[in-house]
């Protein structure tokens, strides 16, 4: 069982930046591919970015390419999402997720989820 705890959300103005962190409670963090999802009110949860266990492979949704960067520190059991040039449409609850199966762009490919952190971008 892996527990994930997100932090770093908050209120920011359009064009601002935030860095989300997700700490994992496992000694085998490097065995998990990690993803950041988000869910806005009235919308389905969507994958924002993903990173493979050794950070060799990454994925970004088209809507965040060039603005968001996913990274990880396996020594600290933590994955990050650096968000820049934020827009009001980035407002959502952001979730961290982990999978030990295979790199996935799909919500169903992840087995462990955090509780989420709210990001609000004001216009």
Tab-separated table of N, CA and C in Angstrom:
chain	number	residue	atom	x	y	z
A	1	UNK	N	0.840	-1.196	0.000
A	1	UNK	CA	0.000	0.000	0.000
A	1	UNK	C	0.877	1.250	0.000
A	2	UNK	N	0.511	2.193	-0.831
A	2	UNK	CA	1.256	3.445	-0.935
A	2	UNK	C	0.328	4.590	-0.565
A	3	UNK	N	0.757	5.409	0.343
A	3	UNK	CA	0.003	6.612	0.681
A	3	UNK	C	0.665	7.812	0.027
A	4	UNK	N	-0.174	8.670	-0.566
A	4	UNK	CA	0.306	9.842	-1.273
A	4	UNK	C	-0.307	11.083	-0.644
A	5	UNK	N	0.523	12.074	-0.391
A	5	UNK	CA	0.049	13.310	0.219
A	5	UNK	C	0.522	14.499	-0.617
A	6	UNK	N	-0.456	15.217	-1.177
A	6	UNK	CA	-0.151	16.383	-1.996
A	6	UNK	C	-0.065	17.640	-1.138
A	7	UNK	N	0.696	18.593	-1.617
A	7	UNK	CA	0.780	19.901	-0.977
A	7	UNK	C	1.176	20.932	-2.021
A	8	UNK	N	1.009	22.195	-1.659
A	8	UNK	CA	1.449	23.266	-2.539
A	8	UNK	C	0.360	23.995	-3.293
A	9	UNK	N	-0.871	23.530	-3.165
A	9	UNK	CA	-1.958	24.218	-3.838
A	9	UNK	C	-2.256	25.553	-3.182
A	10	UNK	N	-3.117	26.321	-3.840
A	10	UNK	CA	-3.486	27.620	-3.290
A	10	UNK	C	-4.121	28.507	-4.327
A	11	UNK	N	-4.218	29.772	-3.989
A	11	UNK	CA	-4.815	30.786	-4.853
A	11	UNK	C	-3.693	31.599	-5.501
A	12	UNK	N	-3.786	31.756	-6.810
A	12	UNK	CA	-2.761	32.504	-7.536
A	12	UNK	C	-3.440	33.289	-8.650
A	13	UNK	N	-2.842	34.380	-9.031
A	13	UNK	CA	-3.399	35.184	-10.111
A	13	UNK	C	-2.997	34.620	-11.472
A	14	UNK	N	-3.756	34.970	-12.482
A	14	UNK	CA	-3.423	34.580	-13.856
A	14	UNK	C	-1.992	34.992	-14.183
A	15	UNK	N	-1.259	34.039	-14.765
A	15	UNK	CA	0.130	34.282	-15.103
A	15	UNK	C	1.107	33.890	-14.017
A	16	UNK	N	0.601	33.552	-12.854
A	16	UNK	CA	1.447	33.181	-11.742
A	16	UNK	C	1.929	31.741	-11.808
A	17	UNK	N	2.637	31.348	-10.766
A	17	UNK	CA	3.228	30.008	-10.709
A	17	UNK	C	2.947	29.349	-9.367
A	18	UNK	N	2.916	28.031	-9.390
A	18	UNK	CA	2.813	27.225	-8.184
A	18	UNK	C	3.613	25.959	-8.398
A	19	UNK	N	4.114	25.388	-7.320
A	19	UNK	CA	4.740	24.081	-7.401
A	19	UNK	C	4.024	23.134	-6.450
A	20	UNK	N	3.482	22.086	-7.020
A	20	UNK	CA	2.838	21.053	-6.227
A	20	UNK	C	3.849	19.967	-5.890
A	21	UNK	N	3.685	19.403	-4.705
A	21	UNK	CA	4.523	18.287	-4.280
A	21	UNK	C	3.638	17.126	-3.875
A	22	UNK	N	4.155	15.939	-4.050
A	22	UNK	CA	3.438	14.735	-3.637
A	22	UNK	C	4.451	13.811	-2.982
A	23	UNK	N	4.261	13.594	-1.685
A	23	UNK	CA	5.150	12.723	-0.931
A	23	UNK	C	4.550	11.337	-0.818
A	24	UNK	N	5.357	10.340	-1.113
A	24	UNK	CA	4.896	8.953	-1.088
A	24	UNK	C	5.482	8.214	0.104
A	25	UNK	N	4.645	7.401	0.738
A	25	UNK	CA	5.072	6.635	1.911
A	25	UNK	C	5.460	5.223	1.506
A	26	UNK	N	6.512	5.116	0.773
A	26	UNK	CA	7.001	3.809	0.366
A	26	UNK	C	8.508	3.859	0.230
A	27	UNK	N	9.149	2.713	0.533
A	27	UNK	CA	10.598	2.637	0.393
A	27	UNK	C	11.012	2.243	-1.021
A	28	UNK	N	9.983	1.933	-1.827
A	28	UNK	CA	10.263	1.498	-3.196
A	28	UNK	C	9.676	2.476	-4.205
A	29	UNK	N	9.800	3.747	-3.910
A	29	UNK	CA	9.209	4.791	-4.748
A	29	UNK	C	9.671	4.689	-6.196
A	30	UNK	N	10.908	4.300	-6.400
A	30	UNK	CA	11.465	4.238	-7.752
A	30	UNK	C	10.856	3.121	-8.589
A	31	UNK	N	10.009	2.313	-7.995
A	31	UNK	CA	9.319	1.256	-8.736
A	31	UNK	C	7.966	1.710	-9.280
A	32	UNK	N	7.611	2.968	-9.026
A	32	UNK	CA	6.305	3.472	-9.420
A	32	UNK	C	6.413	4.580	-10.465
A	33	UNK	N	5.599	4.444	-11.483
A	33	UNK	CA	5.368	5.565	-12.377
A	33	UNK	C	4.363	6.485	-11.684
A	34	UNK	N	4.500	7.775	-11.911
A	34	UNK	CA	3.671	8.743	-11.197
A	34	UNK	C	2.931	9.657	-12.164
A	35	UNK	N	1.757	10.075	-11.733
A	35	UNK	CA	0.977	10.991	-12.559
A	35	UNK	C	0.339	12.085	-11.724
A	36	UNK	N	0.096	13.202	-12.382
A	36	UNK	CA	-0.702	14.289	-11.801
A	36	UNK	C	-1.975	14.405	-12.627
A	37	UNK	N	-3.101	14.314	-11.946
A	37	UNK	CA	-4.407	14.490	-12.569
A	37	UNK	C	-5.053	15.748	-11.991
A	38	UNK	N	-6.088	16.211	-12.669
A	38	UNK	CA	-6.869	17.307	-12.112
A	38	UNK	C	-8.339	17.116	-12.455
A	39	UNK	N	-9.173	17.675	-11.594
A	39	UNK	CA	-10.618	17.612	-11.829
A	39	UNK	C	-11.219	18.965	-11.484
A	40	UNK	N	-11.801	19.586	-12.486
A	40	UNK	CA	-12.496	20.853	-12.301
A	40	UNK	C	-13.975	20.575	-12.013
A	41	UNK	N	-14.663	21.503	-11.382
A	41	UNK	CA	-16.088	21.291	-11.071
A	41	UNK	C	-16.888	20.975	-12.318
A	42	UNK	N	-17.662	19.898	-12.241
A	42	UNK	CA	-18.510	19.509	-13.356
A	42	UNK	C	-17.800	18.833	-14.502
A	43	UNK	N	-16.509	18.565	-14.337
A	43	UNK	CA	-15.744	17.930	-15.408
A	43	UNK	C	-15.138	16.623	-14.931
A	44	UNK	N	-14.752	15.791	-15.895
A	44	UNK	CA	-14.108	14.541	-15.557
A	44	UNK	C	-12.653	14.782	-15.153
A	45	UNK	N	-12.132	13.839	-14.388
A	45	UNK	CA	-10.730	13.936	-14.013
A	45	UNK	C	-9.864	13.661	-15.247
A	46	UNK	N	-8.823	14.449	-15.415
A	46	UNK	CA	-7.966	14.308	-16.579
A	46	UNK	C	-6.500	14.237	-16.160
A	47	UNK	N	-5.724	13.503	-16.958
A	47	UNK	CA	-4.289	13.428	-16.719
A	47	UNK	C	-3.626	14.700	-17.203
A	48	UNK	N	-2.834	15.291	-16.344
A	48	UNK	CA	-2.106	16.513	-16.686
A	48	UNK	C	-0.688	16.177	-17.123
A	49	UNK	N	-0.021	15.337	-16.328
A	49	UNK	CA	1.361	14.972	-16.627
A	49	UNK	C	1.683	13.652	-15.954
A	50	UNK	N	2.641	12.941	-16.517
A	50	UNK	CA	3.086	11.683	-15.932
A	50	UNK	C	4.590	11.547	-16.124
A	51	UNK	N	5.195	10.759	-15.241
A	51	UNK	CA	6.644	10.560	-15.311
A	51	UNK	C	6.941	9.105	-14.956
A	52	UNK	N	7.847	8.512	-15.712
A	52	UNK	CA	8.198	7.117	-15.458
A	52	UNK	C	9.088	7.008	-14.216
A	53	UNK	N	9.249	5.774	-13.769
A	53	UNK	CA	9.903	5.559	-12.478
A	53	UNK	C	11.327	6.099	-12.391
A	54	UNK	N	12.061	6.115	-13.469
A	54	UNK	CA	13.419	6.658	-13.453
A	54	UNK	C	13.502	7.975	-14.214
A	55	UNK	N	12.331	8.574	-14.456
A	55	UNK	CA	12.237	9.896	-15.095
A	55	UNK	C	12.752	9.912	-16.525
A	56	UNK	N	12.769	8.751	-17.153
A	56	UNK	CA	13.228	8.690	-18.544
A	56	UNK	C	12.138	9.165	-19.494
A	57	UNK	N	10.886	8.923	-19.093
A	57	UNK	CA	9.763	9.239	-19.976
A	57	UNK	C	8.800	10.166	-19.255
A	58	UNK	N	8.278	11.133	-19.986
A	58	UNK	CA	7.258	12.014	-19.444
A	58	UNK	C	6.127	12.170	-20.446
A	59	UNK	N	4.991	12.580	-19.925
A	59	UNK	CA	3.811	12.855	-20.749
A	59	UNK	C	3.171	14.136	-20.245
A	60	UNK	N	2.684	14.944	-21.192
A	60	UNK	CA	1.951	16.160	-20.832
A	60	UNK	C	0.689	16.264	-21.672
A	61	UNK	N	-0.375	16.670	-21.041
A	61	UNK	CA	-1.575	16.997	-21.796
A	61	UNK	C	-1.286	18.222	-22.672
A	62	UNK	N	-1.915	18.275	-23.815
A	62	UNK	CA	-1.683	19.396	-24.733
A	62	UNK	C	-1.948	20.740	-24.066
A	63	UNK	N	-2.922	20.757	-23.169
A	63	UNK	CA	-3.330	22.018	-22.551
A	63	UNK	C	-2.283	22.605	-21.619
A	64	UNK	N	-1.291	21.794	-21.229
A	64	UNK	CA	-0.287	22.289	-20.277
A	64	UNK	C	1.132	22.254	-20.842
A	65	UNK	N	1.301	21.737	-22.029
A	65	UNK	CA	2.640	21.659	-22.611
A	65	UNK	C	3.286	23.045	-22.689
A	66	UNK	N	4.535	23.101	-22.269
A	66	UNK	CA	5.255	24.364	-22.279
A	66	UNK	C	5.022	25.219	-21.047
A	67	UNK	N	4.051	24.827	-20.218
A	67	UNK	CA	3.749	25.610	-19.005
A	67	UNK	C	4.001	24.815	-17.730
A	68	UNK	N	3.757	23.510	-17.783
A	68	UNK	CA	3.922	22.656	-16.609
A	68	UNK	C	5.126	21.738	-16.810
A	69	UNK	N	5.795	21.415	-15.698
A	69	UNK	CA	6.911	20.473	-15.729
A	69	UNK	C	6.771	19.491	-14.576
A	70	UNK	N	6.802	18.217	-14.913
A	70	UNK	CA	6.770	17.175	-13.897
A	70	UNK	C	8.186	16.688	-13.642
A	71	UNK	N	8.493	16.426	-12.388
A	71	UNK	CA	9.812	15.909	-12.031
A	71	UNK	C	9.666	15.056	-10.783
A	72	UNK	N	10.717	14.347	-10.449
A	72	UNK	CA	10.665	13.498	-9.259
A	72	UNK	C	12.044	13.423	-8.620
A	73	UNK	N	12.028	13.157	-7.327
A	73	UNK	CA	13.252	12.926	-6.564
A	73	UNK	C	13.076	11.596	-5.858
A	74	UNK	N	13.662	10.569	-6.396
A	74	UNK	CA	13.462	9.228	-5.832
A	74	UNK	C	14.124	9.083	-4.458
A	75	UNK	N	15.124	9.872	-4.200
A	75	UNK	CA	15.759	9.819	-2.880
A	75	UNK	C	14.846	10.408	-1.804
A	76	UNK	N	13.969	11.327	-2.228
A	76	UNK	CA	13.038	11.979	-1.296
A	76	UNK	C	11.620	11.438	-1.409
A	77	UNK	N	11.420	10.427	-2.280
A	77	UNK	CA	10.092	9.830	-2.464
A	77	UNK	C	9.035	10.882	-2.809
A	78	UNK	N	9.398	11.790	-3.666
A	78	UNK	CA	8.528	12.922	-3.961
A	78	UNK	C	8.470	13.182	-5.472
A	79	UNK	N	7.269	13.516	-5.920
A	79	UNK	CA	7.079	13.958	-7.301
A	79	UNK	C	6.542	15.382	-7.266
A	80	UNK	N	6.955	16.169	-8.242
A	80	UNK	CA	6.601	17.588	-8.274
A	80	UNK	C	5.860	17.930	-9.570
A	81	UNK	N	5.087	18.983	-9.485
A	81	UNK	CA	4.496	19.569	-10.683
A	81	UNK	C	4.703	21.074	-10.599
A	82	UNK	N	5.616	21.560	-11.405
A	82	UNK	CA	5.856	22.998	-11.491
A	82	UNK	C	4.902	23.576	-12.520
A	83	UNK	N	4.084	24.518	-12.094
A	83	UNK	CA	3.070	25.105	-12.962
A	83	UNK	C	3.370	26.594	-13.143
A	84	UNK	N	3.471	27.007	-14.374
A	84	UNK	CA	3.767	28.410	-14.688
A	84	UNK	C	2.736	28.928	-15.677
A	85	UNK	N	2.711	30.235	-15.824
A	85	UNK	CA	1.759	30.888	-16.740
A	85	UNK	C	0.354	30.354	-16.521
A	86	UNK	N	-0.041	30.304	-15.281
A	86	UNK	CA	-1.328	29.707	-14.936
A	86	UNK	C	-2.491	30.519	-15.495
A	87	UNK	N	-3.550	29.778	-15.866
A	87	UNK	CA	-4.747	30.363	-16.440
A	87	UNK	C	-5.943	29.997	-15.579
A	88	UNK	N	-7.019	30.764	-15.643
A	88	UNK	CA	-8.210	30.406	-14.875
A	88	UNK	C	-8.705	28.990	-15.165
A	89	UNK	N	-8.520	28.518	-16.388
A	89	UNK	CA	-8.973	27.163	-16.726
A	89	UNK	C	-8.109	26.070	-16.099
A	90	UNK	N	-7.016	26.443	-15.447
A	90	UNK	CA	-6.230	25.470	-14.695
A	90	UNK	C	-6.807	25.229	-13.300
A	91	UNK	N	-7.809	26.007	-12.928
A	91	UNK	CA	-8.443	25.845	-11.624
A	91	UNK	C	-9.059	24.458	-11.509
A	92	UNK	N	-8.660	23.730	-10.461
A	92	UNK	CA	-9.115	22.352	-10.280
A	92	UNK	C	-8.526	21.802	-8.986
A	93	UNK	N	-9.016	20.647	-8.596
A	93	UNK	CA	-8.342	19.864	-7.565
A	93	UNK	C	-7.316	18.992	-8.272
A	94	UNK	N	-6.084	19.048	-7.817
A	94	UNK	CA	-4.992	18.295	-8.429
A	94	UNK	C	-4.679	17.075	-7.562
A	95	UNK	N	-4.613	15.928	-8.220
A	95	UNK	CA	-4.369	14.657	-7.548
A	95	UNK	C	-3.064	14.037	-8.036
A	96	UNK	N	-2.365	13.457	-7.115
A	96	UNK	CA	-1.182	12.673	-7.413
A	96	UNK	C	-1.601	11.205	-7.452
A	97	UNK	N	-1.012	10.423	-8.354
A	97	UNK	CA	-1.349	9.018	-8.473
A	97	UNK	C	-0.102	8.201	-8.792
A	98	UNK	N	-0.146	6.926	-8.395
A	98	UNK	CA	0.999	6.043	-8.589
A	98	UNK	C	0.566	4.710	-9.174
A	99	UNK	N	1.431	4.136	-9.987
A	99	UNK	CA	1.197	2.804	-10.517
A	99	UNK	C	2.499	2.030	-10.570
A	100	UNK	N	2.395	0.755	-10.215
A	100	UNK	CA	3.551	-0.139	-10.312
A	100	UNK	C	3.436	-1.024	-11.542
A	101	UNK	N	2.355	-0.830	-12.310
A	101	UNK	CA	2.127	-1.690	-13.474
A	101	UNK	C	2.955	-1.205	-14.645
A	102	UNK	N	2.427	-0.313	-15.436
A	102	UNK	CA	3.193	0.215	-16.565
A	102	UNK	C	2.803	1.669	-16.769
A	103	UNK	N	3.657	2.388	-17.459
A	103	UNK	CA	3.414	3.797	-17.713
A	103	UNK	C	2.066	3.957	-18.380
A	104	UNK	N	1.266	4.860	-17.853
A	104	UNK	CA	-0.107	4.968	-18.338
A	104	UNK	C	-0.540	6.414	-18.494
A	105	UNK	N	-1.327	6.648	-19.542
A	105	UNK	CA	-1.959	7.943	-19.752
A	105	UNK	C	-3.411	7.929	-19.298
A	106	UNK	N	-3.822	6.820	-18.702
A	106	UNK	CA	-5.220	6.641	-18.343
A	106	UNK	C	-5.415	6.572	-16.839
A	107	UNK	N	-6.541	7.124	-16.395
A	107	UNK	CA	-6.860	7.082	-14.971
A	107	UNK	C	-6.917	5.644	-14.455
A	108	UNK	N	-7.396	4.741	-15.264
A	108	UNK	CA	-7.534	3.341	-14.835
A	108	UNK	C	-6.191	2.642	-14.701
A	109	UNK	N	-5.155	3.265	-15.164
A	109	UNK	CA	-3.835	2.655	-15.056
A	109	UNK	C	-3.144	2.914	-13.728
A	110	UNK	N	-3.777	3.683	-12.856
A	110	UNK	CA	-3.168	4.054	-11.577
A	110	UNK	C	-3.891	3.396	-10.412
A	111	UNK	N	-3.117	2.961	-9.443
A	111	UNK	CA	-3.659	2.176	-8.333
A	111	UNK	C	-3.775	2.957	-7.022
A	112	UNK	N	-2.955	3.970	-6.862
A	112	UNK	CA	-2.916	4.703	-5.596
A	112	UNK	C	-3.115	6.191	-5.870
A	113	UNK	N	-3.903	6.816	-4.992
A	113	UNK	CA	-4.292	8.209	-5.194
A	113	UNK	C	-4.147	9.008	-3.906
A	114	UNK	N	-3.752	10.258	-4.073
A	114	UNK	CA	-3.769	11.166	-2.951
A	114	UNK	C	-5.148	11.783	-2.757
A	115	UNK	N	-5.269	12.629	-1.757
A	115	UNK	CA	-6.562	13.254	-1.446
A	115	UNK	C	-6.815	14.504	-2.280
A	116	UNK	N	-5.785	15.019	-2.888
A	116	UNK	CA	-5.945	16.182	-3.752
A	116	UNK	C	-5.600	17.483	-3.063
A	117	UNK	N	-5.227	18.459	-3.877
A	117	UNK	CA	-4.950	19.803	-3.391
A	117	UNK	C	-5.586	20.798	-4.357
A	118	UNK	N	-6.233	21.801	-3.800
A	118	UNK	CA	-6.974	22.756	-4.623
A	118	UNK	C	-6.037	23.811	-5.207
A	119	UNK	N	-6.179	24.031	-6.494
A	119	UNK	CA	-5.495	25.129	-7.173
A	119	UNK	C	-6.558	26.045	-7.765
A	120	UNK	N	-6.499	27.302	-7.394
A	120	UNK	CA	-7.441	28.280	-7.910
A	120	UNK	C	-6.679	29.419	-8.559
A	121	UNK	N	-7.002	29.684	-9.820
A	121	UNK	CA	-6.343	30.755	-10.564
A	121	UNK	C	-7.366	31.847	-10.806
A	122	UNK	N	-7.110	33.001	-10.264
A	122	UNK	CA	-8.054	34.113	-10.410
A	122	UNK	C	-7.721	34.937	-11.650
A	123	UNK	N	-8.771	35.457	-12.255
A	123	UNK	CA	-8.581	36.249	-13.484
A	123	UNK	C	-8.402	37.729	-13.183
